[in-house]
Amino acid sequence: MCGIVGYVGKQKAASIILEGLKRLEYRGYDSAGVCVLQDGQLEVAKKIGRVENLTKEAAKHRFTGTTGIGHTRWATHGGVTDANAHPHVSSDGKIALIHNGVIENYGQMKTFLTGKGYTFKSETDTEVLCNLIAYHYAKESPGAGGSRFLESVRKTLTHVEGTYGIAVLCVDCPGEIVAARKASPLILGVGEGEYILASDASALISRTQNVVYLKDGELVHVTPTAFFISTLDQADVSPVVDKITWSIQDAELGTYSHFMEKEIFEQPVALENSMRGRFSEDGSTAQFGGLNLTAAELRQIDRFLFCACGTAWHACLVAEHLIERFARIPVEVDYASEFRYRNTPLHSNTLFLVISQSGETIDTLAALREAKRKGYKALAINNVVGSTLAREADGGIYQHVGPEIGVASTKAFTSQLMVAAMIALYVARMRDMSFSDGVQYVNALKGAPDLVRKALLQAPHIRAIAKRYAGYSDMLFLGRLSLFPLALEGALKLKEISYIHAEGYPAAEMKHGPIALISEKCPSVFFAPNGEIFPKIVSSMQEIKARKGPIIAIITEGAELPPGLADEVITIPECHEAVLPIVSSIPVQLLSYYIAVERGCDVDKPRNLAKSVTVE
Ligand code: M6R
């Protein structure tokens, strides 16, 4: 939520910052702004709307300076106005600030600062923080130069309750930025004679692959020739420079119209990357490098507790199904946002796992911290290397699917399903699953990318269906067993990018309430794979048909529906139970995508949403 970019170097800062903001726009897109330190002044341009609007606004300014900061906003305090957009400049004109997060005690600070003569142009908590830095800067000894700037930020942050990723400019310190973080991500890119600060790597990857991931409670003081990291209580920190393993091409659209489309079609390769090196030599089980648990410890686990938010929570529900089905170990799934306040009783042999693409979702992080505080081993399934979650978890599994930029999660979701299937296999093989069943399971997982390729061939057919269904206002998604979570995911995908009201339900539950919604105006999407339960699903379809509800059926090859029952049929390949949720994801992703395109929606940046939700 909110994107941050900062630049110190020899190039004109504004154009580099605008390019970074464009790449960060998926983090927040209600307004954007840039501030460049030049000619002894803090020159600011900001505008509501997309970075495109800011670029036009910035063209009216003569930005020449080589030090600057920029921001894309996802509003928390104060409406979407030019005045509320960041950067904010203190009322004495000394300090400029961009901020990602929420300052909880800003009310008290504002009263204090108003008493000291500081004035405010916006309704934001950020402007209060900015003026508080200016207040401390004015009080610090003027002889101290750059350290006066650093110390004023440090002092301010010791009074702050809340979360922040900030980057600060001081009018008296050209070539310098002070940045800090607490619960909001911040990365420093170390380039050739330049430094780039950003809330995620996509904003700096075009300039450098060398990065330092700042930790909570750390500040970085960037100067033209060096950077220094220290903590809030003034301890020096030795930086660790990591290398980003993906490249700029991974964060670009190429020939696709939207990142969501690109990411849907990347799934076969993404799945291969999630599996790479993770099967035992005898081909009968999975293996993971970073769990930090011995086989003996794992054998003692008699319960799993999964927590996550949104799409990742749906992946947890699939994990529940697979682990219980194949390893016969009870699994509980909770919303991360509920777990942190519910004070759930945990049993000593429970393994706590969180799933998060970004690794920055604040509720998921809070759930992890709560489990750790209670003394449990807490593992993470996570895509973004170096994320806060990855660093705080006791161990975990990286998804390795490269950057996911579309706000609607697609390739990260199917990769989470793949990792869940591998965990189920791993613990099942430690218990009752036989060698030959293990080999069969492994071969099924290895075959998943090709099955997904095959399912993707349905794209033109699904696009034609989407054209016929794009005008509806309500839709139901119905599935059973491991495909009930897919019904939830299908409904979430559709509503978040096309704004069609959609609900996911277990197919048989439909008759206990949602059936009241059924009419010719409310289509239902049914997952109807071949198998034991197929006749039951067909019965549910009949009940919908009897009430004139249009039906889109997603069946597996060979399944035979009574003639005329479904209005539309999408066929996916027959597959192993562990792979079925992965392959079944494809038609609902494509259907949602094409419906949203048909309705003219901004697929990659749906209204009110942001890619990673770093506020509570
Ligand atoms: O980065 P995370 O996986 O923790 O994100 C969790 C949710 O915010 C995310 O899955 C959200 O629901 C997506 N917009 C779904 O497409």
XYZ file of C-alpha atoms and ligand atoms in Angstrom:
632
model
C 0.000 0.000 0.000
C 1.486 3.294 -1.140
C 4.657 3.239 -3.178
C 7.818 5.046 -2.183
C 10.775 6.034 -4.358
C 13.832 8.104 -3.449
C 16.897 8.970 -5.522
C 20.355 10.345 -4.756
C 22.881 10.368 -7.603
C 24.120 12.247 -10.629
C 21.061 11.975 -12.874
C 17.997 14.197 -12.835
C 15.993 12.723 -9.982
C 12.475 13.513 -11.250
C 12.510 11.284 -14.338
C 13.994 8.333 -12.411
C 11.427 8.789 -9.657
C 8.530 9.019 -12.135
C 9.677 5.812 -13.823
C 9.887 4.083 -10.421
C 6.432 5.361 -9.456
C 4.982 3.985 -12.673
C 6.309 0.556 -11.717
C 5.009 0.921 -8.162
C 1.594 2.136 -9.174
C 0.050 -1.249 -8.354
C 0.705 -0.466 -4.674
C -1.669 2.513 -4.627
C -3.045 4.707 -7.332
C -5.356 7.409 -6.047
C -2.742 10.177 -6.252
C 0.979 10.647 -6.754
C 3.656 13.258 -6.137
C 7.322 14.080 -6.454
C 9.649 16.478 -4.622
C 13.111 17.454 -5.859
C 15.695 19.363 -3.879
C 17.157 22.018 -6.156
C 18.398 25.607 -5.991
C 18.048 25.561 -2.202
C 14.339 24.727 -2.433
C 11.980 21.774 -2.166
C 10.159 21.787 -5.514
C 6.934 19.753 -5.366
C 4.443 18.486 -7.954
C 1.469 16.348 -6.956
C -1.800 15.334 -8.508
C -4.765 13.096 -7.843
C -5.199 10.118 -10.157
C -2.593 7.977 -11.836
C 1.139 8.588 -12.238
C 0.281 9.622 -15.800
C -1.458 12.725 -14.364
C 1.580 13.455 -12.219
C 3.876 13.145 -15.234
C 1.836 15.825 -17.009
C 1.874 18.012 -13.896
C 5.637 17.502 -13.438
C 6.235 18.685 -17.014
C 5.043 22.144 -15.886
C 7.939 22.318 -13.393
C 11.606 22.691 -14.214
C 12.968 19.713 -12.310
C 16.759 19.712 -12.520
C 17.908 18.465 -9.088
C 19.595 15.112 -8.502
C 18.028 14.336 -5.107
C 14.341 13.614 -4.747
C 11.478 11.540 -3.408
C 8.166 10.378 -4.890
C 5.019 8.580 -3.796
C 1.895 6.804 -5.053
C -0.911 6.991 -2.515
C -3.609 4.653 -1.247
C -5.605 6.966 1.005
C -5.916 6.213 4.730
C -6.235 9.579 6.526
C -7.939 12.225 4.418
C -9.733 11.997 1.090
C -8.236 11.804 -2.373
C -7.185 15.418 -3.033
C -4.096 17.128 -4.411
C -3.469 18.598 -0.947
C -3.525 15.174 0.728
C -1.155 13.640 -1.852
C 2.483 13.174 -0.782
C 5.176 14.546 -0.563
C 4.275 16.911 2.247
C 6.462 19.876 3.104
C 6.709 21.235 6.649
C 5.187 24.657 7.193
C 8.666 26.167 7.729
C 9.702 24.829 4.283
C 12.617 22.802 5.697
C 11.483 19.175 5.444
C 9.727 17.089 2.762
C 8.333 13.647 3.526
C 6.705 10.642 1.879
C 5.095 7.988 4.025
C 3.571 4.535 3.753
C 1.689 3.458 6.890
C -0.478 4.962 9.604
C 0.573 7.287 12.443
C -1.854 6.444 15.243
C -0.989 9.264 17.674
C -0.983 12.019 15.053
C -3.878 13.836 16.804
C -1.813 14.609 19.928
C 1.181 15.591 17.802
C -0.932 17.931 15.721
C -2.248 19.715 18.824
C 1.312 20.051 20.133
C 2.652 21.367 16.819
C -0.235 23.797 16.327
C 0.687 25.239 19.744
C 4.227 25.725 18.444
C 3.030 27.658 15.404
C 3.196 24.916 12.745
C 0.373 24.977 10.206
C -1.243 22.275 8.073
C -2.545 22.213 4.524
C -3.831 18.634 4.449
C -5.868 16.215 6.573
C -3.102 13.617 6.655
C -1.174 12.014 9.497
C 1.894 12.298 7.246
C 1.966 16.088 7.274
C 1.957 15.957 11.076
C 4.991 13.658 11.018
C 6.699 15.988 8.571
C 6.173 19.022 10.807
C 7.345 17.079 13.843
C 10.634 16.326 12.060
C 10.898 20.034 11.211
C 10.282 20.868 14.881
C 13.054 18.551 16.063
C 15.343 19.744 13.258
C 14.880 23.340 14.414
C 15.783 22.281 17.970
C 18.915 20.269 17.055
C 22.281 22.032 17.195
C 22.800 23.775 13.814
C 26.522 22.864 13.786
C 25.829 19.151 13.379
C 25.290 19.207 9.545
C 23.863 15.973 8.055
C 23.710 14.288 11.446
C 21.382 17.073 12.615
C 19.007 15.981 9.857
C 19.380 12.278 10.765
C 18.954 12.904 14.488
C 15.817 14.982 14.003
C 14.200 12.080 12.107
C 15.379 9.601 14.729
C 14.053 11.722 17.590
C 10.689 12.146 15.862
C 10.291 8.431 15.281
C 10.818 7.647 18.958
C 7.547 9.525 19.585
C 5.589 7.756 16.866
C 2.959 5.099 17.476
C 1.955 3.294 14.325
C 3.589 2.035 11.174
C 5.782 3.740 8.638
C 8.082 3.483 5.699
C 9.331 7.031 5.151
C 11.823 8.943 3.043
C 12.744 12.473 4.049
C 14.498 15.412 2.401
C 15.945 18.423 4.198
C 16.374 21.685 2.354
C 19.782 22.260 3.978
C 21.161 18.838 2.955
C 21.443 18.440 -0.822
C 22.390 14.911 -1.890
C 20.934 13.372 1.256
C 17.870 11.326 2.146
C 17.003 9.871 5.524
C 14.636 6.908 5.360
C 13.258 4.546 7.992
C 10.813 1.720 8.407
C 8.531 0.071 10.886
C 6.136 -2.522 9.450
C 6.206 -1.002 5.960
C 8.739 -2.330 3.469
C 11.753 -0.313 2.338
C 14.662 -1.365 0.148
C 17.841 0.526 -0.714
C 19.220 -0.107 -4.197
C 22.986 0.360 -4.404
C 23.754 1.449 -7.970
C 26.761 2.819 -9.855
C 27.292 6.186 -8.154
C 23.653 6.359 -7.107
C 21.205 5.104 -4.506
C 17.540 4.353 -5.036
C 15.089 3.814 -2.210
C 11.863 1.982 -2.927
C 9.084 0.096 -1.240
C 9.705 -2.807 -3.555
C 12.302 -4.019 -5.988
C 10.277 -3.425 -9.164
C 10.915 0.333 -8.803
C 14.698 0.011 -8.795
C 15.440 -3.133 -10.802
C 16.039 -1.106 -13.997
C 19.005 0.631 -12.266
C 20.523 -2.034 -10.017
C 20.101 -5.591 -8.782
C 22.101 -4.929 -5.596
C 19.843 -4.186 -2.669
C 19.806 -3.819 1.084
C 16.562 -4.830 2.794
C 16.011 -2.491 5.729
C 14.657 -4.043 8.909
C 12.009 -2.689 11.248
C 13.412 -0.027 13.540
C 16.282 0.851 11.177
C 17.114 4.190 9.592
C 19.309 4.730 6.575
C 21.160 7.972 5.918
C 21.988 8.214 2.221
C 24.622 10.707 1.056
C 26.100 11.175 -2.447
C 28.984 8.796 -1.723
C 27.837 6.380 0.979
C 24.996 5.137 3.112
C 24.843 4.437 6.833
C 22.341 2.263 8.624
C 21.548 2.628 12.300
C 18.753 1.752 14.694
C 16.318 3.998 16.514
C 18.494 3.712 19.599
C 21.581 4.813 17.652
C 23.368 1.477 17.202
C 25.281 1.158 13.897
C 24.197 -1.687 11.601
C 26.519 -3.418 9.085
C 24.607 -3.635 5.821
C 24.119 -6.898 3.928
C 23.900 -6.352 0.163
C 21.696 -8.957 -1.555
C 21.247 -9.602 -5.271
C 17.798 -9.667 -6.865
C 17.511 -12.795 -8.979
C 14.888 -11.621 -11.483
C 15.303 -9.005 -14.188
C 13.519 -5.962 -15.544
C 11.803 -8.070 -18.276
C 9.958 -9.985 -15.553
C 8.332 -6.747 -14.446
C 7.327 -5.632 -17.954
C 4.181 -6.324 -19.949
C 5.837 -7.520 -23.163
C 3.159 -8.352 -25.729
C 0.330 -8.723 -23.195
C -2.437 -6.176 -22.599
C -2.422 -6.511 -18.825
C -0.165 -7.941 -16.135
C -3.026 -10.196 -15.044
C -3.182 -11.719 -18.522
C 0.611 -12.114 -18.620
C 0.640 -13.725 -15.180
C -2.184 -16.138 -16.065
C -0.218 -17.335 -19.081
C 3.045 -17.525 -17.102
C 1.593 -20.183 -14.818
C 3.084 -23.301 -16.443
C 6.595 -21.880 -16.019
C 5.769 -20.465 -12.580
C 4.698 -23.937 -11.434
C 7.911 -25.453 -12.791
C 9.894 -22.868 -10.832
C 7.965 -23.596 -7.627
C 8.764 -27.320 -7.955
C 12.395 -27.040 -9.113
C 14.793 -29.066 -6.932
C 12.030 -29.985 -4.520
C 11.571 -33.704 -5.161
C 13.633 -36.472 -3.581
C 16.053 -38.420 -5.746
C 13.873 -41.547 -5.606
C 10.961 -39.467 -6.909
C 8.595 -40.440 -4.119
C 8.374 -37.343 -1.959
C 9.029 -33.622 -1.698
C 12.018 -31.948 -0.047
C 12.432 -28.391 1.200
C 15.626 -26.551 2.043
C 14.379 -23.846 4.365
C 11.896 -25.386 6.767
C 14.421 -25.411 9.606
C 12.659 -28.421 11.120
C 14.160 -31.866 11.481
C 12.303 -34.904 10.176
C 11.822 -35.971 13.793
C 10.244 -32.615 14.684
C 7.959 -32.835 11.681
C 6.851 -36.345 12.578
C 5.654 -35.022 15.928
C 3.349 -32.443 14.363
C -0.217 -33.505 14.999
C -1.999 -30.342 13.857
C -1.482 -27.560 11.325
C -2.786 -24.040 11.668
C -2.725 -21.928 8.508
C -3.352 -18.167 8.422
C -3.535 -15.736 5.510
C -5.702 -13.113 3.836
C -7.670 -12.960 0.586
C -6.560 -15.285 -2.167
C -3.778 -16.699 0.000
C -6.470 -17.688 2.533
C -8.175 -19.677 -0.222
C -4.839 -21.429 -0.819
C -4.842 -22.339 2.902
C -8.266 -23.960 2.486
C -6.920 -26.110 -0.335
C -3.915 -26.996 1.870
C -6.378 -28.077 4.568
C -8.116 -30.396 2.162
C -4.908 -31.933 0.775
C -3.116 -32.403 4.103
C -6.156 -33.937 5.772
C -6.876 -36.133 2.752
C -3.345 -37.418 2.105
C -1.529 -37.085 5.447
C -4.567 -37.524 7.721
C -3.411 -34.693 9.986
C -6.049 -32.200 11.203
C -5.690 -28.725 9.753
C -7.268 -25.494 10.903
C -7.454 -22.363 8.757
C -7.986 -18.872 10.099
C -8.097 -15.410 8.646
C -4.876 -13.745 9.765
C -6.824 -10.640 10.772
C -9.037 -12.707 13.089
C -6.312 -14.946 14.496
C -4.331 -12.020 15.859
C -7.216 -10.900 18.093
C -8.962 -14.192 18.786
C -6.430 -15.631 21.216
C -6.874 -19.081 19.684
C -5.778 -21.946 21.951
C -2.861 -23.743 20.289
C -1.665 -27.253 21.050
C 2.022 -27.870 21.626
C 2.516 -30.010 18.508
C 0.817 -27.552 16.196
C 2.785 -26.269 13.203
C 1.839 -22.685 12.375
C 2.076 -21.619 8.726
C 1.218 -18.397 6.972
C 0.843 -17.875 3.234
C 1.459 -14.501 1.607
C 2.552 -13.546 -1.894
C 3.972 -10.187 -0.869
C 5.173 -11.119 2.591
C 4.173 -7.616 3.666
C 0.452 -8.035 4.462
C 0.199 -6.475 7.895
C -2.483 -8.840 9.241
C -0.499 -11.896 8.144
C 2.650 -10.503 9.727
C 0.770 -9.797 12.939
C -0.566 -13.378 12.997
C 2.973 -14.728 12.544
C 4.270 -12.523 15.348
C 1.441 -13.590 17.650
C 2.160 -17.287 17.035
C 5.888 -16.720 17.631
C 5.151 -14.764 20.780
C 3.275 -17.796 22.052
C 6.378 -19.868 21.420
C 5.319 -21.711 18.274
C 7.490 -22.398 15.267
C 6.021 -20.247 12.552
C 6.756 -20.957 8.894
C 5.913 -18.892 5.821
C 5.041 -19.685 2.219
C 5.983 -16.503 0.441
C 6.885 -15.216 -3.006
C 8.859 -12.009 -2.454
C 12.436 -12.828 -1.517
C 13.679 -10.741 1.401
C 10.155 -9.711 2.469
C 9.466 -8.909 6.104
C 7.610 -12.201 6.464
C 10.480 -14.208 5.016
C 12.868 -12.570 7.447
C 10.679 -12.962 10.520
C 9.480 -16.525 9.960
C 11.373 -19.402 11.574
C 11.636 -21.022 8.171
C 9.645 -21.423 5.040
C 9.235 -22.059 1.365
C 9.752 -19.493 -1.367
C 7.364 -19.732 -4.295
C 9.864 -18.481 -6.905
C 7.279 -17.214 -9.403
C 8.895 -13.829 -10.026
C 7.136 -10.503 -9.507
C 3.335 -10.572 -9.509
C 2.177 -7.104 -10.487
C -1.525 -7.481 -11.311
C -3.498 -6.680 -8.168
C -5.560 -9.833 -8.704
C -3.388 -12.733 -7.639
C -3.116 -15.543 -10.224
C 0.295 -17.188 -10.647
C 1.084 -16.696 -6.968
C -2.155 -18.502 -6.080
C -1.549 -21.598 -8.214
C 2.031 -21.710 -6.972
C 0.720 -21.633 -3.388
C -1.529 -24.563 -4.301
C 1.509 -26.378 -5.669
C 3.509 -25.756 -2.481
C 0.515 -26.906 -0.409
C 0.319 -30.096 -2.485
C 4.053 -30.694 -1.916
C 3.695 -30.177 1.847
C 0.788 -32.641 1.928
C 2.967 -35.159 0.091
C 5.971 -34.560 2.331
C 4.093 -35.142 5.580
C 2.012 -37.964 4.090
C 5.177 -39.835 3.088
C 6.436 -39.488 6.679
C 3.320 -41.325 7.754
C 1.106 -43.717 5.831
C 1.556 -42.905 2.150
C 3.285 -45.769 0.318
C 6.341 -45.423 -1.933
C 4.310 -46.179 -5.069
C 1.529 -43.734 -4.152
C 4.257 -41.169 -3.504
C 5.798 -41.770 -6.945
C 2.389 -41.456 -8.567
C 1.728 -38.213 -6.658
C 5.127 -36.750 -7.622
C 4.557 -37.602 -11.288
C 1.148 -35.950 -11.123
C 2.672 -32.744 -9.727
C 5.412 -32.805 -12.371
C 2.705 -33.094 -15.024
C 0.751 -30.079 -13.715
C 2.463 -27.429 -15.915
C 1.460 -29.306 -19.081
C -2.107 -29.725 -17.877
C -2.232 -25.993 -17.175
C -0.881 -25.345 -20.706
C -3.723 -27.476 -22.023
C -6.322 -25.662 -19.910
C -4.990 -22.322 -21.195
C -5.862 -23.416 -24.748
C -9.487 -22.825 -23.718
C -8.832 -19.057 -23.611
C -10.647 -18.166 -26.888
C -13.676 -20.284 -25.883
C -13.762 -18.678 -22.414
C -13.422 -15.236 -23.967
C -16.520 -15.913 -26.077
C -18.430 -17.013 -22.963
C -17.248 -13.885 -21.122
C -18.780 -11.692 -23.834
C -22.173 -13.303 -23.172
C -21.963 -12.965 -19.373
C -20.308 -9.573 -18.925
C -23.651 -7.793 -18.537
C -24.863 -9.661 -15.440
C -24.790 -8.024 -11.998
C -24.654 -11.145 -9.830
C -22.990 -14.529 -10.119
C -22.589 -17.622 -7.941
C -19.544 -19.914 -7.905
C -20.181 -23.412 -6.592
C -17.780 -26.251 -5.900
C -17.223 -29.127 -3.501
C -14.322 -30.555 -1.504
C -11.001 -29.129 -2.746
C -12.909 -27.030 -5.282
C -15.033 -25.226 -2.694
C -12.047 -22.894 -2.044
C -11.877 -22.478 -5.825
C -15.515 -21.320 -5.778
C -14.506 -18.683 -3.214
C -11.489 -17.734 -5.311
C -13.536 -17.541 -8.536
C -16.019 -15.210 -6.838
C -13.239 -13.045 -5.375
C -11.462 -12.795 -8.735
C -14.646 -11.747 -10.502
C -15.762 -9.178 -7.947
C -12.381 -7.545 -7.436
C -11.676 -6.831 -11.100
C -15.115 -6.566 -12.741
C -17.199 -5.210 -9.800
C -19.863 -7.864 -10.423
C -21.321 -9.078 -7.153
C -20.279 -12.714 -6.774
C -20.427 -15.328 -4.030
C -18.676 -18.643 -3.610
C -20.448 -21.529 -1.857
C -20.112 -25.259 -1.362
C -22.415 -26.529 -4.130
C -24.707 -28.465 -1.794
C -25.068 -25.533 0.616
C -26.633 -23.506 -2.169
C -30.079 -24.852 -1.322
C -29.793 -23.526 2.245
C -30.007 -19.883 1.242
C -28.295 -18.678 -1.948
C -30.866 -20.533 -4.086
C -33.184 -17.631 -3.252
C -31.014 -15.491 -5.544
C -31.439 -17.803 -8.520
C -33.310 -16.527 -11.554
C -32.495 -16.029 -15.211
C -30.574 -12.943 -14.031
C -28.085 -14.800 -11.825
C -25.743 -17.299 -13.536
C -23.897 -19.997 -11.579
C -20.413 -21.262 -12.326
C -20.140 -24.914 -11.265
C -16.974 -26.899 -10.752
C -18.049 -30.384 -11.822
C -15.028 -32.677 -12.102
C -15.413 -36.380 -12.807
C -15.508 -38.520 -9.676
C -17.554 -39.952 -6.875
C -19.344 -36.724 -6.147
C -20.134 -35.813 -9.757
C -23.793 -37.060 -9.611
C -24.397 -34.899 -6.512
C -23.069 -31.835 -8.325
C -25.309 -32.634 -11.279
C -28.295 -32.702 -8.867
C -27.382 -29.220 -7.610
C -27.216 -28.055 -11.221
C -30.687 -29.480 -11.863
C -32.010 -27.455 -8.916
C -30.572 -24.287 -10.432
C -31.877 -25.149 -13.897
C -35.371 -25.759 -12.509
C -35.289 -22.109 -11.370
C -34.121 -20.827 -14.766
C -30.587 -20.007 -13.562
C -28.012 -19.973 -16.399
C -25.168 -22.458 -15.789
C -21.500 -22.362 -16.764
C -20.056 -25.805 -16.016
C -16.345 -26.483 -15.643
C -15.976 -30.215 -16.201
C -13.038 -32.556 -16.595
C -12.531 -34.501 -19.832
C -14.840 -37.483 -20.012
C -17.477 -36.141 -17.592
C -20.913 -36.347 -19.173
C -23.566 -33.828 -18.255
C -27.232 -34.475 -19.080
C -27.916 -32.771 -22.428
C -29.055 -29.162 -22.144
C -28.277 -28.902 -18.409
C -25.413 -26.420 -18.737
C -25.658 -23.346 -20.934
C -21.880 -23.243 -21.306
C -19.313 -25.977 -20.817
C -15.595 -25.473 -20.254
C -13.552 -28.669 -20.311
C -10.272 -29.033 -18.449
C -7.951 -32.084 -18.494
C -8.606 -34.996 -16.149
C -6.055 -34.864 -13.310
C -4.832 -36.219 -9.980
C -6.670 -34.882 -6.920
C -3.601 -32.932 -5.778
C -3.436 -31.114 -9.110
C -7.158 -30.568 -9.660
C -7.370 -27.229 -7.757
C -4.426 -25.877 -9.772
C -5.892 -26.798 -13.156
C -9.408 -25.696 -12.111
C -8.063 -22.211 -11.326
C -7.374 -21.490 -14.988
C -10.958 -21.210 -16.312
C -12.139 -18.957 -13.471
C -9.103 -16.694 -13.801
C -9.672 -16.388 -17.562
C -13.428 -15.920 -17.177
C -12.982 -13.091 -14.650
C -10.235 -11.508 -16.718
C -12.201 -11.511 -19.994
C -15.415 -10.323 -18.301
C -13.515 -7.409 -16.712
C -11.930 -6.538 -20.081
C -15.350 -6.736 -21.750
C -16.745 -4.322 -19.123
C -13.884 -1.909 -19.755
C -12.502 -2.234 -16.211
C -8.974 -1.312 -15.226
C -7.960 -4.937 -14.693
C -4.527 -4.440 -13.140
C -5.583 -1.612 -10.855
C -9.119 -2.257 -9.633
C -10.795 0.533 -7.707
C -10.126 0.842 -3.965
C -7.592 -2.009 -3.964
C -3.810 -2.178 -3.704
C -1.419 -5.032 -4.262
C -0.079 -5.419 -0.778
C -2.153 -4.365 2.184
C 0.282 -2.924 4.687
C -2.298 -1.213 6.899
C -4.692 -2.917 9.290
O 0.401 -10.580 -0.463
P -0.627 -11.465 0.174
O -0.695 -12.809 -0.460
O -0.500 -11.551 1.662
O -2.017 -10.758 -0.122
C -3.206 -11.226 0.444
C -4.401 -10.569 -0.190
O -4.378 -9.185 0.012
C -4.469 -10.841 -1.703
O -4.466 -12.205 -1.972
C -5.743 -10.204 -2.312
O -6.889 -10.855 -1.826
C -5.674 -10.231 -3.840
N -6.121 -8.985 -4.365
C -6.520 -11.283 -4.441
O -6.472 -11.303 -5.826
